[in-house]
Amino acid sequence: MDIEAYFRSISSECETLKNRVRMFISDGHWPTDGEWKESVLRSIIRRSAPDSVTVGRGFVVTPDWQSTQIDVLVYDNTHPVLYRDGDLVFVSPASCRAIVEVKSTIRSTTQFREAASKLARDASRVSEGTQRELFVGLFAYESIIRANADVLHYLQEAAEGDGRKIINHVVLGPSGFVKFWQQRPENGAAMYNHWHLYELNNMAAGYFVHNLINAVCHYSVAQHEDGWFPHNGKESHLDAQLRFLAT
């Protein structure tokens, strides 16, 4: 199996589908267009997600707090839900496995920083209520800002020195990809805690989706990693890195 070609096909599918609804919208009703792009990513994730989780959208709530609306919400089916109607769900933090903010286009550094800050705040509160590592993703179909070292500094800024606020996966267009490594990728050394930025030649969406699947069922993926990720890996495409500074 050619994993690289498969990953590029995911990016190609995103590119093909992302503007399909716009063909039918004559009045520029962008909320509908944005909802469509969110549903496209949820559909792609569902194809590989195990039956032990559900991929939806909605809110994480506690007796004294409610998240902002989460575009892609992956939750554990062994936990009860507070309310569900179709894709829309209200769940407790304990059931959360992944939260993703979806953007049609990142048009400015200000927009990126605002989106990252909002997502980091939600991640902090959700992480307080779960014992598992949370996949926290920001997915932009297109990005006018360049995927460079500045992006890593914006993620550092959003985290505010709090490990619960770390955004650990980012897609900026078809090729820009960021992953946060708790362990050094080359040898598994602990306490590494760096963001790595990659230029992945139209494979960013594939890496994002498969990293999400790895986060929710790591043992199964680890047993057959060569079937889930390209053999040469991402490190040959590394463009920048930044260590997380805890306070």
PDB file of C-alpha atoms in Angstrom:
ATOM      1  CA  MET A   1       0.000   0.000   0.000  1.00  0.00           C
ATOM      2  CA  ASP A   2       1.318   3.451  -0.954  1.00  0.00           C
ATOM      3  CA  ILE A   3       0.546   5.433   2.225  1.00  0.00           C
ATOM      4  CA  GLU A   4       1.928   8.683   0.828  1.00  0.00           C
ATOM      5  CA  ALA A   5      -0.380   8.464  -2.186  1.00  0.00           C
ATOM      6  CA  TYR A   6      -3.299   7.686   0.118  1.00  0.00           C
ATOM      7  CA  PHE A   7      -2.507  10.694   2.306  1.00  0.00           C
ATOM      8  CA  ARG A   8      -2.359  12.911  -0.803  1.00  0.00           C
ATOM      9  CA  SER A   9      -5.727  11.528  -1.874  1.00  0.00           C
ATOM     10  CA  ILE A  10      -7.220  12.730   1.441  1.00  0.00           C
ATOM     11  CA  SER A  11      -5.904  16.243   0.785  1.00  0.00           C
ATOM     12  CA  SER A  12      -7.218  16.016  -2.758  1.00  0.00           C
ATOM     13  CA  GLU A  13     -10.630  14.978  -1.469  1.00  0.00           C
ATOM     14  CA  CYS A  14     -10.673  17.912   0.952  1.00  0.00           C
ATOM     15  CA  GLU A  15      -9.771  20.244  -1.916  1.00  0.00           C
ATOM     16  CA  THR A  16     -12.474  18.767  -4.171  1.00  0.00           C
ATOM     17  CA  LEU A  17     -15.241  18.853  -1.566  1.00  0.00           C
ATOM     18  CA  LYS A  18     -14.471  22.037   0.350  1.00  0.00           C
ATOM     19  CA  ASN A  19     -16.037  24.413  -2.174  1.00  0.00           C
ATOM     20  CA  ARG A  20     -18.862  22.188  -3.400  1.00  0.00           C
ATOM     21  CA  VAL A  21     -21.582  23.904  -1.368  1.00  0.00           C
ATOM     22  CA  ARG A  22     -20.444  27.333  -2.581  1.00  0.00           C
ATOM     23  CA  MET A  23     -21.621  26.377  -6.074  1.00  0.00           C
ATOM     24  CA  PHE A  24     -25.208  26.449  -4.756  1.00  0.00           C
ATOM     25  CA  ILE A  25     -24.937  29.557  -2.556  1.00  0.00           C
ATOM     26  CA  SER A  26     -25.585  32.703  -4.536  1.00  0.00           C
ATOM     27  CA  ASP A  27     -25.851  35.046  -1.547  1.00  0.00           C
ATOM     28  CA  GLY A  28     -22.529  34.144   0.071  1.00  0.00           C
ATOM     29  CA  HIS A  29     -24.061  32.442   3.117  1.00  0.00           C
ATOM     30  CA  TRP A  30     -20.716  31.505   4.631  1.00  0.00           C
ATOM     31  CA  PRO A  31     -22.046  29.857   7.842  1.00  0.00           C
ATOM     32  CA  THR A  32     -23.572  27.122   5.662  1.00  0.00           C
ATOM     33  CA  ASP A  33     -20.317  26.812   3.752  1.00  0.00           C
ATOM     34  CA  GLY A  34     -18.371  26.500   7.002  1.00  0.00           C
ATOM     35  CA  GLU A  35     -20.730  23.846   8.345  1.00  0.00           C
ATOM     36  CA  TRP A  36     -20.218  21.859   5.150  1.00  0.00           C
ATOM     37  CA  LYS A  37     -16.433  21.883   5.575  1.00  0.00           C
ATOM     38  CA  GLU A  38     -16.805  20.721   9.164  1.00  0.00           C
ATOM     39  CA  SER A  39     -19.032  17.839   8.026  1.00  0.00           C
ATOM     40  CA  VAL A  40     -16.498  16.830   5.359  1.00  0.00           C
ATOM     41  CA  LEU A  41     -13.750  16.426   7.974  1.00  0.00           C
ATOM     42  CA  ARG A  42     -16.071  14.527  10.329  1.00  0.00           C
ATOM     43  CA  SER A  43     -16.970  12.157   7.494  1.00  0.00           C
ATOM     44  CA  ILE A  44     -13.321  11.480   6.639  1.00  0.00           C
ATOM     45  CA  ILE A  45     -12.479  10.768  10.292  1.00  0.00           C
ATOM     46  CA  ARG A  46     -15.468   8.417  10.675  1.00  0.00           C
ATOM     47  CA  ARG A  47     -14.161   6.124   7.941  1.00  0.00           C
ATOM     48  CA  SER A  48     -11.240   5.056  10.117  1.00  0.00           C
ATOM     49  CA  ALA A  49     -12.583   5.641  13.632  1.00  0.00           C
ATOM     50  CA  PRO A  50     -13.257   2.508  15.716  1.00  0.00           C
ATOM     51  CA  ASP A  51     -16.765   1.661  16.915  1.00  0.00           C
ATOM     52  CA  SER A  52     -15.661   2.511  20.450  1.00  0.00           C
ATOM     53  CA  VAL A  53     -15.945   6.245  19.639  1.00  0.00           C
ATOM     54  CA  THR A  54     -18.445   8.513  17.906  1.00  0.00           C
ATOM     55  CA  VAL A  55     -17.532  11.491  15.748  1.00  0.00           C
ATOM     56  CA  GLY A  56     -19.936  14.406  16.121  1.00  0.00           C
ATOM     57  CA  ARG A  57     -20.095  18.088  17.024  1.00  0.00           C
ATOM     58  CA  GLY A  58     -21.388  19.949  20.021  1.00  0.00           C
ATOM     59  CA  PHE A  59     -20.483  21.019  23.520  1.00  0.00           C
ATOM     60  CA  VAL A  60     -18.640  19.754  26.563  1.00  0.00           C
ATOM     61  CA  VAL A  61     -20.462  20.716  29.737  1.00  0.00           C
ATOM     62  CA  THR A  62     -20.099  20.469  33.507  1.00  0.00           C
ATOM     63  CA  PRO A  63     -22.370  21.815  36.268  1.00  0.00           C
ATOM     64  CA  ASP A  64     -20.434  25.106  36.234  1.00  0.00           C
ATOM     65  CA  TRP A  65     -18.949  25.387  32.734  1.00  0.00           C
ATOM     66  CA  GLN A  66     -19.757  24.972  29.044  1.00  0.00           C
ATOM     67  CA  SER A  67     -17.314  24.892  26.145  1.00  0.00           C
ATOM     68  CA  THR A  68     -17.727  26.883  22.983  1.00  0.00           C
ATOM     69  CA  GLN A  69     -19.220  24.892  20.114  1.00  0.00           C
ATOM     70  CA  ILE A  70     -16.749  22.226  19.037  1.00  0.00           C
ATOM     71  CA  ASP A  71     -16.715  21.523  15.295  1.00  0.00           C
ATOM     72  CA  VAL A  72     -15.383  17.963  15.561  1.00  0.00           C
ATOM     73  CA  LEU A  73     -15.983  16.209  18.873  1.00  0.00           C
ATOM     74  CA  VAL A  74     -14.839  12.604  19.270  1.00  0.00           C
ATOM     75  CA  TYR A  75     -16.213  10.933  22.376  1.00  0.00           C
ATOM     76  CA  ASP A  76     -16.013   7.528  24.043  1.00  0.00           C
ATOM     77  CA  ASN A  77     -19.070   5.310  23.629  1.00  0.00           C
ATOM     78  CA  THR A  78     -18.548   3.644  26.991  1.00  0.00           C
ATOM     79  CA  HIS A  79     -19.675   6.890  28.654  1.00  0.00           C
ATOM     80  CA  PRO A  80     -23.273   8.139  28.678  1.00  0.00           C
ATOM     81  CA  VAL A  81     -24.108  11.346  26.841  1.00  0.00           C
ATOM     82  CA  LEU A  82     -26.111  14.166  28.361  1.00  0.00           C
ATOM     83  CA  TYR A  83     -28.049  14.789  25.147  1.00  0.00           C
ATOM     84  CA  ARG A  84     -27.761  13.711  21.509  1.00  0.00           C
ATOM     85  CA  ASP A  85     -29.698  14.585  18.370  1.00  0.00           C
ATOM     86  CA  GLY A  86     -28.054  13.446  15.156  1.00  0.00           C
ATOM     87  CA  ASP A  87     -24.494  14.786  15.078  1.00  0.00           C
ATOM     88  CA  LEU A  88     -25.201  17.313  17.838  1.00  0.00           C
ATOM     89  CA  VAL A  89     -24.157  16.114  21.263  1.00  0.00           C
ATOM     90  CA  PHE A  90     -23.618  17.402  24.790  1.00  0.00           C
ATOM     91  CA  VAL A  91     -21.077  15.359  26.742  1.00  0.00           C
ATOM     92  CA  SER A  92     -19.075  15.490  29.950  1.00  0.00           C
ATOM     93  CA  PRO A  93     -15.272  15.987  29.839  1.00  0.00           C
ATOM     94  CA  ALA A  94     -14.658  12.378  30.901  1.00  0.00           C
ATOM     95  CA  SER A  95     -15.955  11.059  27.574  1.00  0.00           C
ATOM     96  CA  CYS A  96     -13.876  13.364  25.330  1.00  0.00           C
ATOM     97  CA  ARG A  97     -11.106  11.900  23.196  1.00  0.00           C
ATOM     98  CA  ALA A  98     -10.599  14.685  20.635  1.00  0.00           C
ATOM     99  CA  ILE A  99     -11.694  18.262  20.007  1.00  0.00           C
ATOM    100  CA  VAL A 100     -11.048  20.021  16.696  1.00  0.00           C
ATOM    101  CA  GLU A 101     -11.607  23.589  15.522  1.00  0.00           C
ATOM    102  CA  VAL A 102     -12.207  23.779  11.755  1.00  0.00           C
ATOM    103  CA  LYS A 103     -11.525  26.862   9.633  1.00  0.00           C
ATOM    104  CA  SER A 104     -12.264  27.332   5.941  1.00  0.00           C
ATOM    105  CA  THR A 105      -9.380  29.775   5.605  1.00  0.00           C
ATOM    106  CA  ILE A 106      -6.919  31.337   8.034  1.00  0.00           C
ATOM    107  CA  ARG A 107      -6.674  34.839   6.611  1.00  0.00           C
ATOM    108  CA  SER A 108      -4.377  36.548   9.098  1.00  0.00           C
ATOM    109  CA  THR A 109      -2.112  35.979  12.060  1.00  0.00           C
ATOM    110  CA  THR A 110      -4.778  37.651  14.202  1.00  0.00           C
ATOM    111  CA  GLN A 111      -7.377  35.081  13.116  1.00  0.00           C
ATOM    112  CA  PHE A 112      -4.973  32.214  13.819  1.00  0.00           C
ATOM    113  CA  ARG A 113      -4.104  33.538  17.261  1.00  0.00           C
ATOM    114  CA  GLU A 114      -7.773  34.067  18.151  1.00  0.00           C
ATOM    115  CA  ALA A 115      -8.720  30.558  17.009  1.00  0.00           C
ATOM    116  CA  ALA A 116      -5.772  29.031  18.875  1.00  0.00           C
ATOM    117  CA  SER A 117      -6.586  30.949  22.054  1.00  0.00           C
ATOM    118  CA  LYS A 118     -10.248  29.855  22.011  1.00  0.00           C
ATOM    119  CA  LEU A 119      -9.332  26.221  21.368  1.00  0.00           C
ATOM    120  CA  ALA A 120      -6.642  26.250  24.070  1.00  0.00           C
ATOM    121  CA  ARG A 121      -9.120  27.546  26.657  1.00  0.00           C
ATOM    122  CA  ASP A 122     -11.578  24.761  25.835  1.00  0.00           C
ATOM    123  CA  ALA A 123      -8.783  22.180  25.907  1.00  0.00           C
ATOM    124  CA  SER A 124      -7.742  23.317  29.375  1.00  0.00           C
ATOM    125  CA  ARG A 125     -11.181  22.821  30.869  1.00  0.00           C
ATOM    126  CA  VAL A 126     -11.861  19.528  29.065  1.00  0.00           C
ATOM    127  CA  SER A 127      -8.469  18.143  30.147  1.00  0.00           C
ATOM    128  CA  GLU A 128      -9.308  18.848  33.780  1.00  0.00           C
ATOM    129  CA  GLY A 129     -12.108  16.297  33.612  1.00  0.00           C
ATOM    130  CA  THR A 130     -10.490  13.424  31.746  1.00  0.00           C
ATOM    131  CA  GLN A 131      -7.746  10.966  32.677  1.00  0.00           C
ATOM    132  CA  ARG A 132      -6.692  10.418  29.057  1.00  0.00           C
ATOM    133  CA  GLU A 133      -4.487  12.508  26.819  1.00  0.00           C
ATOM    134  CA  LEU A 134      -6.702  14.730  24.696  1.00  0.00           C
ATOM    135  CA  PHE A 135      -6.213  15.223  20.950  1.00  0.00           C
ATOM    136  CA  VAL A 136      -6.514  18.988  20.394  1.00  0.00           C
ATOM    137  CA  GLY A 137      -6.540  20.009  16.736  1.00  0.00           C
ATOM    138  CA  LEU A 138      -6.851  23.113  14.595  1.00  0.00           C
ATOM    139  CA  PHE A 139      -7.634  22.293  10.966  1.00  0.00           C
ATOM    140  CA  ALA A 140      -7.582  25.017   8.273  1.00  0.00           C
ATOM    141  CA  TYR A 141      -8.441  23.952   4.726  1.00  0.00           C
ATOM    142  CA  GLU A 142      -6.563  26.985   3.415  1.00  0.00           C
ATOM    143  CA  SER A 143      -4.128  29.409   5.008  1.00  0.00           C
ATOM    144  CA  ILE A 144      -2.959  32.780   3.775  1.00  0.00           C
ATOM    145  CA  ILE A 145      -0.379  32.955   6.567  1.00  0.00           C
ATOM    146  CA  ARG A 146       2.731  30.914   5.897  1.00  0.00           C
ATOM    147  CA  ALA A 147       3.389  27.770   7.874  1.00  0.00           C
ATOM    148  CA  ASN A 148       6.631  28.904   9.489  1.00  0.00           C
ATOM    149  CA  ALA A 149       8.266  29.212  12.894  1.00  0.00           C
ATOM    150  CA  ASP A 150       5.970  32.125  13.820  1.00  0.00           C
ATOM    151  CA  VAL A 151       3.062  29.669  13.964  1.00  0.00           C
ATOM    152  CA  LEU A 152       4.838  27.731  16.707  1.00  0.00           C
ATOM    153  CA  HIS A 153       5.297  30.907  18.731  1.00  0.00           C
ATOM    154  CA  TYR A 154       1.557  31.610  18.395  1.00  0.00           C
ATOM    155  CA  LEU A 155       0.849  28.127  19.781  1.00  0.00           C
ATOM    156  CA  GLN A 156       3.249  28.820  22.624  1.00  0.00           C
ATOM    157  CA  GLU A 157       1.414  32.068  23.272  1.00  0.00           C
ATOM    158  CA  ALA A 158      -1.979  30.309  23.330  1.00  0.00           C
ATOM    159  CA  ALA A 159      -0.722  27.677  25.794  1.00  0.00           C
ATOM    160  CA  GLU A 160       0.306  30.355  28.317  1.00  0.00           C
ATOM    161  CA  GLY A 161       2.716  27.925  29.950  1.00  0.00           C
ATOM    162  CA  ASP A 162      -0.118  25.520  30.839  1.00  0.00           C
ATOM    163  CA  GLY A 163       0.297  21.958  29.579  1.00  0.00           C
ATOM    164  CA  ARG A 164      -3.467  21.510  29.476  1.00  0.00           C
ATOM    165  CA  LYS A 165      -3.689  24.269  26.853  1.00  0.00           C
ATOM    166  CA  ILE A 166      -1.321  22.705  24.349  1.00  0.00           C
ATOM    167  CA  ILE A 167      -2.728  22.418  20.820  1.00  0.00           C
ATOM    168  CA  ASN A 168      -1.015  19.259  19.660  1.00  0.00           C
ATOM    169  CA  HIS A 169      -2.008  19.028  15.976  1.00  0.00           C
ATOM    170  CA  VAL A 170      -2.463  21.754  13.350  1.00  0.00           C
ATOM    171  CA  VAL A 171      -3.167  21.717   9.615  1.00  0.00           C
ATOM    172  CA  LEU A 172      -2.537  24.853   7.558  1.00  0.00           C
ATOM    173  CA  GLY A 173      -3.626  24.132   4.006  1.00  0.00           C
ATOM    174  CA  PRO A 174      -2.737  20.949   2.120  1.00  0.00           C
ATOM    175  CA  SER A 175       0.912  20.770   3.232  1.00  0.00           C
ATOM    176  CA  GLY A 176       1.488  22.638   6.501  1.00  0.00           C
ATOM    177  CA  PHE A 177       1.366  20.366   9.550  1.00  0.00           C
ATOM    178  CA  VAL A 178       2.301  20.818  13.214  1.00  0.00           C
ATOM    179  CA  LYS A 179       2.596  18.073  15.819  1.00  0.00           C
ATOM    180  CA  PHE A 180       3.478  18.400  19.495  1.00  0.00           C
ATOM    181  CA  TRP A 181       5.842  15.678  20.660  1.00  0.00           C
ATOM    182  CA  GLN A 182       5.958  14.783  24.353  1.00  0.00           C
ATOM    183  CA  GLN A 183       8.661  12.231  23.524  1.00  0.00           C
ATOM    184  CA  ARG A 184      11.499  12.712  21.060  1.00  0.00           C
ATOM    185  CA  PRO A 185      10.332  11.163  17.759  1.00  0.00           C
ATOM    186  CA  GLU A 186      13.728   9.697  16.877  1.00  0.00           C
ATOM    187  CA  ASN A 187      14.252   7.619  20.010  1.00  0.00           C
ATOM    188  CA  GLY A 188      11.255   8.015  22.318  1.00  0.00           C
ATOM    189  CA  ALA A 189      13.166   9.955  24.964  1.00  0.00           C
ATOM    190  CA  ALA A 190      10.713  11.354  27.501  1.00  0.00           C
ATOM    191  CA  MET A 191      10.127  14.959  28.508  1.00  0.00           C
ATOM    192  CA  TYR A 192      10.946  16.282  25.026  1.00  0.00           C
ATOM    193  CA  ASN A 193       7.883  18.573  24.753  1.00  0.00           C
ATOM    194  CA  HIS A 194       8.444  20.306  21.401  1.00  0.00           C
ATOM    195  CA  TRP A 195       6.209  21.434  18.599  1.00  0.00           C
ATOM    196  CA  HIS A 196       7.507  20.353  15.174  1.00  0.00           C
ATOM    197  CA  LEU A 197       6.434  22.088  11.960  1.00  0.00           C
ATOM    198  CA  TYR A 198       6.505  20.117   8.710  1.00  0.00           C
ATOM    199  CA  GLU A 199       6.044  20.839   5.009  1.00  0.00           C
ATOM    200  CA  LEU A 200       4.393  17.621   3.844  1.00  0.00           C
ATOM    201  CA  ASN A 201       3.726  17.961   0.107  1.00  0.00           C
ATOM    202  CA  ASN A 202      -0.087  17.664   0.154  1.00  0.00           C
ATOM    203  CA  MET A 203      -0.173  15.104   2.963  1.00  0.00           C
ATOM    204  CA  ALA A 204      -1.146  17.283   5.956  1.00  0.00           C
ATOM    205  CA  ALA A 205      -4.794  16.164   6.114  1.00  0.00           C
ATOM    206  CA  GLY A 206      -3.812  12.490   6.021  1.00  0.00           C
ATOM    207  CA  TYR A 207      -1.317  12.920   8.835  1.00  0.00           C
ATOM    208  CA  PHE A 208      -3.899  14.830  10.872  1.00  0.00           C
ATOM    209  CA  VAL A 209      -6.600  12.173  10.504  1.00  0.00           C
ATOM    210  CA  HIS A 210      -4.292   9.236  11.180  1.00  0.00           C
ATOM    211  CA  ASN A 211      -2.750  10.950  14.205  1.00  0.00           C
ATOM    212  CA  LEU A 212      -6.258  11.444  15.559  1.00  0.00           C
ATOM    213  CA  ILE A 213      -7.014   7.747  15.063  1.00  0.00           C
ATOM    214  CA  ASN A 214      -3.706   6.908  16.743  1.00  0.00           C
ATOM    215  CA  ALA A 215      -4.722   9.083  19.701  1.00  0.00           C
ATOM    216  CA  VAL A 216      -8.015   7.252  20.267  1.00  0.00           C
ATOM    217  CA  CYS A 217      -6.700   3.698  19.714  1.00  0.00           C
ATOM    218  CA  HIS A 218      -2.936   3.896  20.052  1.00  0.00           C
ATOM    219  CA  TYR A 219      -2.295   0.206  20.745  1.00  0.00           C
ATOM    220  CA  SER A 220      -3.912  -0.971  17.505  1.00  0.00           C
ATOM    221  CA  VAL A 221      -2.078   1.603  15.386  1.00  0.00           C
ATOM    222  CA  ALA A 222       1.252   0.960  17.095  1.00  0.00           C
ATOM    223  CA  GLN A 223       1.008  -2.753  16.283  1.00  0.00           C
ATOM    224  CA  HIS A 224       0.841  -1.962  12.548  1.00  0.00           C
ATOM    225  CA  GLU A 225       2.374   1.491  12.280  1.00  0.00           C
ATOM    226  CA  ASP A 226       3.794   0.865   8.810  1.00  0.00           C
ATOM    227  CA  GLY A 227       0.209   0.525   7.562  1.00  0.00           C
ATOM    228  CA  TRP A 228      -0.829   3.852   9.071  1.00  0.00           C
ATOM    229  CA  PHE A 229       2.073   6.188   8.332  1.00  0.00           C
ATOM    230  CA  PRO A 230       4.608   6.547   5.500  1.00  0.00           C
ATOM    231  CA  HIS A 231       7.775   4.547   6.062  1.00  0.00           C
ATOM    232  CA  ASN A 232      10.084   7.580   5.782  1.00  0.00           C
ATOM    233  CA  GLY A 233       8.081   9.523   8.370  1.00  0.00           C
ATOM    234  CA  LYS A 234       7.770  13.269   8.814  1.00  0.00           C
ATOM    235  CA  GLU A 235      11.164  14.201  10.233  1.00  0.00           C
ATOM    236  CA  SER A 236      12.794  14.521   6.822  1.00  0.00           C
ATOM    237  CA  HIS A 237      10.231  17.285   6.166  1.00  0.00           C
ATOM    238  CA  LEU A 238      10.906  19.187   9.397  1.00  0.00           C
ATOM    239  CA  ASP A 239      11.004  22.970   8.913  1.00  0.00           C
ATOM    240  CA  ALA A 240      11.013  24.333  12.481  1.00  0.00           C
ATOM    241  CA  GLN A 241      10.699  23.296  16.110  1.00  0.00           C
ATOM    242  CA  LEU A 242       9.988  25.005  19.412  1.00  0.00           C
ATOM    243  CA  ARG A 243      10.132  23.775  22.992  1.00  0.00           C
ATOM    244  CA  PHE A 244       7.074  24.273  25.201  1.00  0.00           C
ATOM    245  CA  LEU A 245       7.889  26.555  28.124  1.00  0.00           C
ATOM    246  CA  ALA A 246       5.919  25.652  31.235  1.00  0.00           C
ATOM    247  CA  THR A 247       5.243  28.163  33.980  1.00  0.00           C
TER     248      THR A 247
END
